[in-house]
Structure formats: structure tokens, C-alpha cells
PDB file of C-alpha atoms in Angstrom:
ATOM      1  CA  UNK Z   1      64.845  92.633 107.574  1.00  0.00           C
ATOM      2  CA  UNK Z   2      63.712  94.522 104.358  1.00  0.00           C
ATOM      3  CA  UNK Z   3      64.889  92.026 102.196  1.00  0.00           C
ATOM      4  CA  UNK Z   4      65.285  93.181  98.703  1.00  0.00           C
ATOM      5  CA  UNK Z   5      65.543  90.220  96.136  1.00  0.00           C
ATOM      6  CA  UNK Z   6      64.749  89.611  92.902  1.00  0.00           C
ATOM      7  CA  UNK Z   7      61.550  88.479  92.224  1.00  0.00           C
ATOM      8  CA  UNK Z   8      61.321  84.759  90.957  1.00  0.00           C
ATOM      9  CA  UNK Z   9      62.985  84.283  93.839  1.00  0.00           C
ATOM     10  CA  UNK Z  10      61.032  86.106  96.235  1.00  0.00           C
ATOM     11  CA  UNK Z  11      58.200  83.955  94.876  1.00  0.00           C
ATOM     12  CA  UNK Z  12      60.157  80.942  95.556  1.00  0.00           C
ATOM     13  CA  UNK Z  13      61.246  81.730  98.691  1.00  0.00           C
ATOM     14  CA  UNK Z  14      58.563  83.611 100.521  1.00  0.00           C
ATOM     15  CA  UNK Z  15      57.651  80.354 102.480  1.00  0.00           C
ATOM     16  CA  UNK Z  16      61.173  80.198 103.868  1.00  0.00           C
ATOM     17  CA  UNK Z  17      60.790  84.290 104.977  1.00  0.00           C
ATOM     18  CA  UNK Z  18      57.912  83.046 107.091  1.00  0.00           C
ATOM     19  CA  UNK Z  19      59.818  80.353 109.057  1.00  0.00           C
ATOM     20  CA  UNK Z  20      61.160  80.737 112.413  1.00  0.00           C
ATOM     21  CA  UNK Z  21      64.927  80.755 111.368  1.00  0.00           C
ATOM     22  CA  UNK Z  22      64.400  84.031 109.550  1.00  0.00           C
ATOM     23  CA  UNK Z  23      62.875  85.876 112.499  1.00  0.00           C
ATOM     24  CA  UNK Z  24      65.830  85.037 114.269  1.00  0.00           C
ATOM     25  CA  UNK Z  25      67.961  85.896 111.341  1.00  0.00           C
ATOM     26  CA  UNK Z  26      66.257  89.585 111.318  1.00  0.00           C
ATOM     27  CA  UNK Z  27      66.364  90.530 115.106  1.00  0.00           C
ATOM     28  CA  UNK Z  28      70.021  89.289 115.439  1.00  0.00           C
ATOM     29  CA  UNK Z  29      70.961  91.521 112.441  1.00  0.00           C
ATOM     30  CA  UNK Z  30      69.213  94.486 113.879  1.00  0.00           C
ATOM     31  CA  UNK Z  31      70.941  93.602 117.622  1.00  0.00           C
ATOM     32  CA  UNK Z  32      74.255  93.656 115.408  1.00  0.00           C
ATOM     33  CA  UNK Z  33      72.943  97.126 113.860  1.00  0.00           C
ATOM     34  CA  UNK Z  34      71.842  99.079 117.375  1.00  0.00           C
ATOM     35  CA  UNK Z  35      75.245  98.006 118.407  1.00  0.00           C
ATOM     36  CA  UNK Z  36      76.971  99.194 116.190  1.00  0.00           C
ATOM     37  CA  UNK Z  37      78.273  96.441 114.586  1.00  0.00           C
ATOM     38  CA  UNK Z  38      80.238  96.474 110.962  1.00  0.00           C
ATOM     39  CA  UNK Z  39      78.528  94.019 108.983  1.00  0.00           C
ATOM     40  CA  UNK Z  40      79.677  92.419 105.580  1.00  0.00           C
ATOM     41  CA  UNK Z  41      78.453  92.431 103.369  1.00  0.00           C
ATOM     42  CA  UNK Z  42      76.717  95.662 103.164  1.00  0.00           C
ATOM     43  CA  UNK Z  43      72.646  94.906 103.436  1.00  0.00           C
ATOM     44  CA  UNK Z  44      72.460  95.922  99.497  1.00  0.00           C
ATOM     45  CA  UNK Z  45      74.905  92.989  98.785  1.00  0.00           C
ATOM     46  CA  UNK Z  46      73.277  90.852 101.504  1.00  0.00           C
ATOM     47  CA  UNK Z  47      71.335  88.538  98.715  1.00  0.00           C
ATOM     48  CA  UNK Z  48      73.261  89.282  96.126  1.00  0.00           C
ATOM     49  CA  UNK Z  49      73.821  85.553  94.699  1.00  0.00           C
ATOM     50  CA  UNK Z  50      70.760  85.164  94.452  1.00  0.00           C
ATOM     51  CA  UNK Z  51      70.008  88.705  92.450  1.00  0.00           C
ATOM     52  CA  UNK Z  52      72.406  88.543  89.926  1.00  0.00           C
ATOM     53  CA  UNK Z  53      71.244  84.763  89.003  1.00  0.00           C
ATOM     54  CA  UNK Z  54      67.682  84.883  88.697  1.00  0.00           C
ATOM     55  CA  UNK Z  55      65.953  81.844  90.324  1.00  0.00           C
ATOM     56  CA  UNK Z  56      64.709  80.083  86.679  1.00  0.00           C
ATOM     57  CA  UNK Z  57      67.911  80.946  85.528  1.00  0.00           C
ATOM     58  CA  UNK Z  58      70.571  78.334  87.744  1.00  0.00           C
ATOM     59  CA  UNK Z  59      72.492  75.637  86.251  1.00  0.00           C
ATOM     60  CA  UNK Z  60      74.974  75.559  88.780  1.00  0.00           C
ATOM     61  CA  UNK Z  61      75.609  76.049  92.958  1.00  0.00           C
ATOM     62  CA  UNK Z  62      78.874  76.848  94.127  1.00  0.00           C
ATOM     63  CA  UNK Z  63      78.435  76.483  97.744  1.00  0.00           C
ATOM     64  CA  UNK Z  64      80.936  78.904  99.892  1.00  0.00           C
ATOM     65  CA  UNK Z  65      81.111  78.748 103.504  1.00  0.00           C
ATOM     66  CA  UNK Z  66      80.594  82.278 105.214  1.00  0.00           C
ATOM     67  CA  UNK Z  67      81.122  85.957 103.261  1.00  0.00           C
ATOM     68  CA  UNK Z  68      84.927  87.592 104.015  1.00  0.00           C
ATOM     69  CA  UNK Z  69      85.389  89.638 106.977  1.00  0.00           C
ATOM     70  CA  UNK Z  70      87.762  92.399 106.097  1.00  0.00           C
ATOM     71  CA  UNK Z  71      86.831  95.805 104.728  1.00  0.00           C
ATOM     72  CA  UNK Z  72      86.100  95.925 100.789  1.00  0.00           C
ATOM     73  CA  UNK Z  73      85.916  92.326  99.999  1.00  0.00           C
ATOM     74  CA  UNK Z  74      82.369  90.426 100.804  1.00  0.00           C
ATOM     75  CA  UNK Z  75      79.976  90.927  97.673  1.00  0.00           C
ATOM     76  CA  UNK Z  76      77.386  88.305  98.610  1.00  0.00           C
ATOM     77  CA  UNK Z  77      78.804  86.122  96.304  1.00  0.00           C
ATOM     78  CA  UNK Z  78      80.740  82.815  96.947  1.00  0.00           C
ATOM     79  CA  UNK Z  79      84.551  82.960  96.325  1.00  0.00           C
ATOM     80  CA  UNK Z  80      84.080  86.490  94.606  1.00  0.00           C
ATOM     81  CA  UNK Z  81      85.446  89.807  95.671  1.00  0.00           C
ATOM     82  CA  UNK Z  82      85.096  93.209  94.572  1.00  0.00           C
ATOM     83  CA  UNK Z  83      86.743  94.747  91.481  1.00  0.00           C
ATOM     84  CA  UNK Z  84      90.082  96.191  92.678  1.00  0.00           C
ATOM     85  CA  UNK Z  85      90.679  93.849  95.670  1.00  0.00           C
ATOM     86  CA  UNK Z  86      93.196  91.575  96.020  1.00  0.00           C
ATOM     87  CA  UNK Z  87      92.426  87.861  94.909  1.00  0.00           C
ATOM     88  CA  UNK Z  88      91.976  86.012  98.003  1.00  0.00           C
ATOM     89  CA  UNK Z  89      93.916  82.784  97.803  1.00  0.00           C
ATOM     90  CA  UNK Z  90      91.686  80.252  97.090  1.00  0.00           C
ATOM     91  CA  UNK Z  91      90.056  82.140  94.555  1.00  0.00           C
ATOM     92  CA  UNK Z  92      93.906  82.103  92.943  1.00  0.00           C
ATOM     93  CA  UNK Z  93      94.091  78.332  93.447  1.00  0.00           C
ATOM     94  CA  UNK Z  94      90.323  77.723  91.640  1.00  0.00           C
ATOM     95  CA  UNK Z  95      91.941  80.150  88.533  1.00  0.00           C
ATOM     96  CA  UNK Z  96      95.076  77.908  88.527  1.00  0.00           C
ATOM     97  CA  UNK Z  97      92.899  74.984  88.151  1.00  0.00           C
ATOM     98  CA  UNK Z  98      90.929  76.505  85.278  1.00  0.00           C
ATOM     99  CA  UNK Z  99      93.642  76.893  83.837  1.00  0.00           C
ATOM    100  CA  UNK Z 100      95.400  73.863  84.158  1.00  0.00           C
ATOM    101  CA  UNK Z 101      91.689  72.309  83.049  1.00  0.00           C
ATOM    102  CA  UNK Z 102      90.461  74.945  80.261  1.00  0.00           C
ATOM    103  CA  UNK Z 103      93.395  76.952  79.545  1.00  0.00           C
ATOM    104  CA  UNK Z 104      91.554  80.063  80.763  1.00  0.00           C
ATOM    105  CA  UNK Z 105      94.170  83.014  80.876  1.00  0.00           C
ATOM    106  CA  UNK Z 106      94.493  83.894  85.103  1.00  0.00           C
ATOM    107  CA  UNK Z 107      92.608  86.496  85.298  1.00  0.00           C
ATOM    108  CA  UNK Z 108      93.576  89.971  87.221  1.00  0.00           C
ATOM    109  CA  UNK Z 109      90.019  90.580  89.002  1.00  0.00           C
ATOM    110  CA  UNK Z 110      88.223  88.049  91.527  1.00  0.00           C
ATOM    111  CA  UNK Z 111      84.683  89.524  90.533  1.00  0.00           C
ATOM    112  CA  UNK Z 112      82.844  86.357  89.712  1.00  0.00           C
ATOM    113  CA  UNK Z 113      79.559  88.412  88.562  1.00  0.00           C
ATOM    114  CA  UNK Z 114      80.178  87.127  84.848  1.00  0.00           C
ATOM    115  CA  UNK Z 115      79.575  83.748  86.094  1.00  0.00           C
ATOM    116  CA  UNK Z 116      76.467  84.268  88.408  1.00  0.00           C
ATOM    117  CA  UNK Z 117      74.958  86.044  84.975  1.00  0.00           C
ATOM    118  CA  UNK Z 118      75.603  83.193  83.472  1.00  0.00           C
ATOM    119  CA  UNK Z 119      73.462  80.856  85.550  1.00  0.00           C
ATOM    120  CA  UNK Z 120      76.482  80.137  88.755  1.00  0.00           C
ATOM    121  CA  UNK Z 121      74.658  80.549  91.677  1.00  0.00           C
ATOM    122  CA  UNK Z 122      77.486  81.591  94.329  1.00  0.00           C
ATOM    123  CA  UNK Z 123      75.763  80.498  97.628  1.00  0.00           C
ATOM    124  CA  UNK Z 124      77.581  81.141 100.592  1.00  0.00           C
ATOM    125  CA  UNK Z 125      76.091  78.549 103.367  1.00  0.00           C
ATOM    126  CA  UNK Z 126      76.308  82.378 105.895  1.00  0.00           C
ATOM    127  CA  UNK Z 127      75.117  84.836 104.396  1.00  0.00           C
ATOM    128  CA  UNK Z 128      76.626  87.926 106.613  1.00  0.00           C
ATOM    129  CA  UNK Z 129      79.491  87.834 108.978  1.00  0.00           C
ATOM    130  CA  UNK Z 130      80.694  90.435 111.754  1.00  0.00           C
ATOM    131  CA  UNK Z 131      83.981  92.145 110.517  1.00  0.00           C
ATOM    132  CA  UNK Z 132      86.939  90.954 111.803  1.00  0.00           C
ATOM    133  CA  UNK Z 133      85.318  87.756 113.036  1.00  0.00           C
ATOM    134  CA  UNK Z 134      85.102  84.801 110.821  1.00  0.00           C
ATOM    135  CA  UNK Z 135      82.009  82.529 111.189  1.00  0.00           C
ATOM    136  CA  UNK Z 136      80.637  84.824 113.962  1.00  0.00           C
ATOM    137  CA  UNK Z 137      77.313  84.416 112.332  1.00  0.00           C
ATOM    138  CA  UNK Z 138      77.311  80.947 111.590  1.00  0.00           C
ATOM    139  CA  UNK Z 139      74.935  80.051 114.475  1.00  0.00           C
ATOM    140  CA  UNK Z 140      72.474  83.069 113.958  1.00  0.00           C
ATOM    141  CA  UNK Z 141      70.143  80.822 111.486  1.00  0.00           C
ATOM    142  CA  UNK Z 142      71.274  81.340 107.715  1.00  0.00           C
ATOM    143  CA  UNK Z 143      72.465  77.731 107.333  1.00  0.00           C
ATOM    144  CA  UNK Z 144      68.594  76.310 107.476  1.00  0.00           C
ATOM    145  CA  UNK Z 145      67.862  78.878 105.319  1.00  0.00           C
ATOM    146  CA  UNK Z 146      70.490  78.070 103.097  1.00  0.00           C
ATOM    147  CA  UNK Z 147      70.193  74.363 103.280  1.00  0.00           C
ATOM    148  CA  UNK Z 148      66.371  75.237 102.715  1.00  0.00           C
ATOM    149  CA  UNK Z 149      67.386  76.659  99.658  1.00  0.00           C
ATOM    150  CA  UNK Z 150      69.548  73.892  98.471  1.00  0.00           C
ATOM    151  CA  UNK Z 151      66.769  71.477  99.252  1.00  0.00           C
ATOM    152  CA  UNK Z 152      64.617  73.319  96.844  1.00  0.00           C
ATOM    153  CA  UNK Z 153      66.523  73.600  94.198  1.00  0.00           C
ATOM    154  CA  UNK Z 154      67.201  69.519  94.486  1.00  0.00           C
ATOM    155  CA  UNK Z 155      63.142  69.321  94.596  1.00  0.00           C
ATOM    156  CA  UNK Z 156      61.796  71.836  92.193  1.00  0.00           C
ATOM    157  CA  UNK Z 157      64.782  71.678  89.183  1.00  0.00           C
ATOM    158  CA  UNK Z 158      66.480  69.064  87.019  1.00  0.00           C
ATOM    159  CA  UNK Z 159      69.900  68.557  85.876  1.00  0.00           C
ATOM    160  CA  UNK Z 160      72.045  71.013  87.927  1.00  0.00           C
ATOM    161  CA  UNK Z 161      75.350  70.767  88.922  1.00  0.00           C
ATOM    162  CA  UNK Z 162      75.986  70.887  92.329  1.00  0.00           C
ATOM    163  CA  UNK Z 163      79.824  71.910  92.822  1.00  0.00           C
ATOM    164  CA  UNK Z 164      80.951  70.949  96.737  1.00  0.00           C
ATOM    165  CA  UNK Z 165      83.937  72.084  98.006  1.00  0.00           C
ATOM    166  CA  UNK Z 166      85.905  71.061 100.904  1.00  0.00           C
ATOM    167  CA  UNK Z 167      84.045  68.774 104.033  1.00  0.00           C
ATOM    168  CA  UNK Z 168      82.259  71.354 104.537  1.00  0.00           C
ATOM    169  CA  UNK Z 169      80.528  72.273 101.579  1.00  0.00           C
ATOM    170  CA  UNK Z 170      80.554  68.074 100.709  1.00  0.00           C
ATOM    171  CA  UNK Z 171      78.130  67.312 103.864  1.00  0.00           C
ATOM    172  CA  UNK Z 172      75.539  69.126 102.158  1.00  0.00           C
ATOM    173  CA  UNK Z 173      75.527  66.116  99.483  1.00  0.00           C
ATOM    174  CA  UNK Z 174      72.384  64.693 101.615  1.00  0.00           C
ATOM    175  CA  UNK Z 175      70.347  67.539 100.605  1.00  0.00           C
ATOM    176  CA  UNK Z 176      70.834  66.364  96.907  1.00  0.00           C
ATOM    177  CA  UNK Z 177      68.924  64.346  94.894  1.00  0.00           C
ATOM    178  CA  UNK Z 178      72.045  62.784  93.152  1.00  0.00           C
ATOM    179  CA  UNK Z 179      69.230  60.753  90.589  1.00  0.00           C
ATOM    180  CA  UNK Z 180      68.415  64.377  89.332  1.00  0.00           C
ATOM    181  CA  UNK Z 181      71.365  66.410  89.579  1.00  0.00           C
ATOM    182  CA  UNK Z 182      75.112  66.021  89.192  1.00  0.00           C
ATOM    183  CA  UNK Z 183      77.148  66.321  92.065  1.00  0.00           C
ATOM    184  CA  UNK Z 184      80.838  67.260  92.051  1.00  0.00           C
ATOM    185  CA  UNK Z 185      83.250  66.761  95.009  1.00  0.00           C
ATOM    186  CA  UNK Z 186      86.624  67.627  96.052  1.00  0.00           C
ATOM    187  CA  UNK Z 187      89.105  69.223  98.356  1.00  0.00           C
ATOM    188  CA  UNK Z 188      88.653  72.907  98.806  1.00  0.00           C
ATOM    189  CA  UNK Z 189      90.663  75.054  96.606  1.00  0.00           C
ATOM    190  CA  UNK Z 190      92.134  76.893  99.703  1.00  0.00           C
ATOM    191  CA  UNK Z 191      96.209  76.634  99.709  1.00  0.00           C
ATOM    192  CA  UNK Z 192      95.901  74.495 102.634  1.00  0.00           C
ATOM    193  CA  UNK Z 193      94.314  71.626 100.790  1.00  0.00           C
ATOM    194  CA  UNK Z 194      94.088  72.871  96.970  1.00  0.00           C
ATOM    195  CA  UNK Z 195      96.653  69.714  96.415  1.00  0.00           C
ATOM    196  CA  UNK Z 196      94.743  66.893  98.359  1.00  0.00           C
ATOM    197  CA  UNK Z 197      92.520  66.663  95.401  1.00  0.00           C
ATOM    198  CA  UNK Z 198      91.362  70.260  94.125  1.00  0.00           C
ATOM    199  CA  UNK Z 199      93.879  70.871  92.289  1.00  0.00           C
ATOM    200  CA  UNK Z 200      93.703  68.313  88.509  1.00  0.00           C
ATOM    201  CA  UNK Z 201      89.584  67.803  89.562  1.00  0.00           C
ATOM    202  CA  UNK Z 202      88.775  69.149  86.353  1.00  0.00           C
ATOM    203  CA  UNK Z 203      85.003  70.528  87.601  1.00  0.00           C
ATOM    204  CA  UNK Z 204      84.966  73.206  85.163  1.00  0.00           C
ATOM    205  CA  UNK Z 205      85.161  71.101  82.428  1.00  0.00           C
ATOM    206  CA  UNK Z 206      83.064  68.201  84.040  1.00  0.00           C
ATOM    207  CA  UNK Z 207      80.307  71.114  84.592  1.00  0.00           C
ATOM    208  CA  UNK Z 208      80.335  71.912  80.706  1.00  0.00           C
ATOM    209  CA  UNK Z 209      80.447  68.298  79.575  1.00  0.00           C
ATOM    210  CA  UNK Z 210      77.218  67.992  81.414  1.00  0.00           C
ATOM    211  CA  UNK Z 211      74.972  71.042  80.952  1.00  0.00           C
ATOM    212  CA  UNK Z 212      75.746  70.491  76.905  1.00  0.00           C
ATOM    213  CA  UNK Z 213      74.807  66.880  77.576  1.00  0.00           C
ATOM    214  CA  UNK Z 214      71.614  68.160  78.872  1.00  0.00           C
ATOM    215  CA  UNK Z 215      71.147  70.404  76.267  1.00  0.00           C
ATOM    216  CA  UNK Z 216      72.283  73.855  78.412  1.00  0.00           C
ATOM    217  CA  UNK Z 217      74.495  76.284  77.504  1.00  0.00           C
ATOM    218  CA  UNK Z 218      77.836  75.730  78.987  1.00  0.00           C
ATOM    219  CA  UNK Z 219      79.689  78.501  81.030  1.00  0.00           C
ATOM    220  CA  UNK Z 220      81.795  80.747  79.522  1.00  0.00           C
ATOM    221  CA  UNK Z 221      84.368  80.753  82.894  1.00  0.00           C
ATOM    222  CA  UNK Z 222      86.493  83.462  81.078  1.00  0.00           C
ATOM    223  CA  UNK Z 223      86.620  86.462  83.417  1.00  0.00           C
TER     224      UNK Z 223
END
């Protein structure tokens, strides 16, 4: 895989291109290719989260699960889709909570690429998916590359805010070095458990209150 990424994180992560994982990552991707395969998201968009926030640039992780599967949507970014798509709904129930929290208008586009400018790293735990097929590459490699990268960030940074979603996104907690970092947990924002606990969690706020505490800007969560 040509893999195009920005470059303080290419320098970060150029000992995780080398391990096994990746090789495995590359030739099932090019298996997918030869076959003819639809991919999302596109290889441009593959490592997107991580080129549109700049490695010594991250206050914050908001770790997805795996990228969307239908046509138009995936944009390498967690919870984000493309300008002009509809907004999927847990991306509407994480709006209703901001604001319920902030009092952030809703806003009518689920681009989240104001955020990840901002410092939000969107990391989905898969980074590609086959279309039409939900988690059909979550067993090709990307989540010890992923957890890889989340075990970096815990060792190399200070005072990030790791937000964790869902059980899913919450068993990752054990990569965290919770004496470092904050760590903020709840249900996942999807409509089938946004009121268990994600909905009144307040982690937008909780996230500011922090980074000012530690003498970072806050996010400006206004899309």
C-alpha cells in the first residue's frame, strides 16, 4: 500500500508500517482490488484522520468502530460523513447531546473536518470496509494497527482526552494510561443505546473543562 500520510505522522508511525500486521493489511487490500472489490473509503480518504489532524497537533481521540459501507458516506473520519449526505443517526444523537450540553445549534452537515482541524482525532478502530458489508474488514489487521496507535499516543503525549464510546470503543481503556490522560466513557450515541447513558454525559463540555485546565485551547464543536 502507497500510503500517503502526513508527515509527523509518517515519522511516528513508520515502525508500525514495518510490522507484520501491515503486510497483511496491504496484500488483503490489493486481493480486494484484483477482485474487484468496492472499497470505502476511497484509498485518498484511507488515512484521512490522521491527515487532517497532524500528529503534534491531537488533544482528543474519538474512537469509531469501522468506516460506513454505503456509497458516498465513509471519509476516513470517525462518525463524519461527506458534505451533502444524510446524517447518519448516531451522528444526530451526538448533535442532540451537544446541544442539550453546549447549546450548539444542530447542525445541517455531518462533516466533522472542523473538529479534526481543531486537534479531534476521528480514529476509526477499521480503517476500510467492503461496501455493502459491515465489519468485513475487521479481521484483515487494522485493529493492531490501530490499537498500536492508541498505545502511542498514551506513551509519547500528555493530557489527552480519550473519548470511548459504546463496549466497544470502552475495551480499549487498557491501552490508556488513565495517570496521564483523561478518559471519558459512555453508551454509544447510536439510537439503540443513545439513552442508556449517552445521552446527558456531557463529554463535550467535560473535554473543554479539561484541555483549558491544562492550559489547551478548547474545541470550538460548532459545525
Amino acid at each position: 500500500m502507497d500510503v500517503k500520510i502526513e508527515e509527523s505522522w509518517k515519522k511516528a508511525l513508520a515502525p508500525l508500517f514495518e510490522r507484520p500486521y501491515f503486510t497483511q493489511i496491504t496484500a488483503h487490500l490489493k486481493t480486494e482490488k484484483a477482485l474487484k472489490r468496492t472499497i470505502f473509503p476511497e484509498g485518498s480518504m484511507i488515512f484521512n484522520a490522521f491527515n487532517q489532524t497532524p500528529y503534534h497537533q491531537v488533544k482528543v481521540v474519538i474512537l469509531g468502530q469501522d468506516p460506513y459501507h454505503q456509497p458516498g458516506q465513509a471519509m476516513g473520519l470517525s462518525f463524519s460523513v461527506k458534505a451533502g449526505c444524510k446524517i447518519p443517526p448516531s451522528l444526530v444523537n451526538m448533535y442532540k447531546e451537544l446541544n442539550k450540553d453546549i447549546g450548539m445549534p444542530i447542525p445541517t452537515t455531518g462533516d466533522l473536518t472542523h473538529w479534526a482541524k481543531q486537534g479531534v482525532l476521528l480514529l476509526n478502530s477499521v480503517l476500510t470496509v467492503r461496501a455493502d458489508e459491515p465489519a468485513s474488514h475487521s479481521k484483515i489487521g487494522w485493529t493492531a494497527f490501530t490499537d498500536d496507535v492508541i498505545k502511542l499516543l498514551s506513551n509519547e503525549k500528555s493530557d489527552l482526552v480519550f473519548i470511548l464510546w459504546g463496549n466497544f470503543a470502552s475495551q480499549k481503556q487498557i491501552l490508556i494510561d488513565a495517570t496521564k490522560h483523561k478518559i471519558l466513557k459512555a453508551a454509544h450515541p447510536s439510537p439503540l443505546s443513545a439513552y442508556n447513558g449517552f445521552f446527558g454525559c456531557k463529554h463535550f463540555s467535560t473535554t473543554n473543562q479539561y484541555l483549558t485546565q491544562v492550559k489547551k485551547d478548547p474545541i470550538d464543536w460548532s459545525i
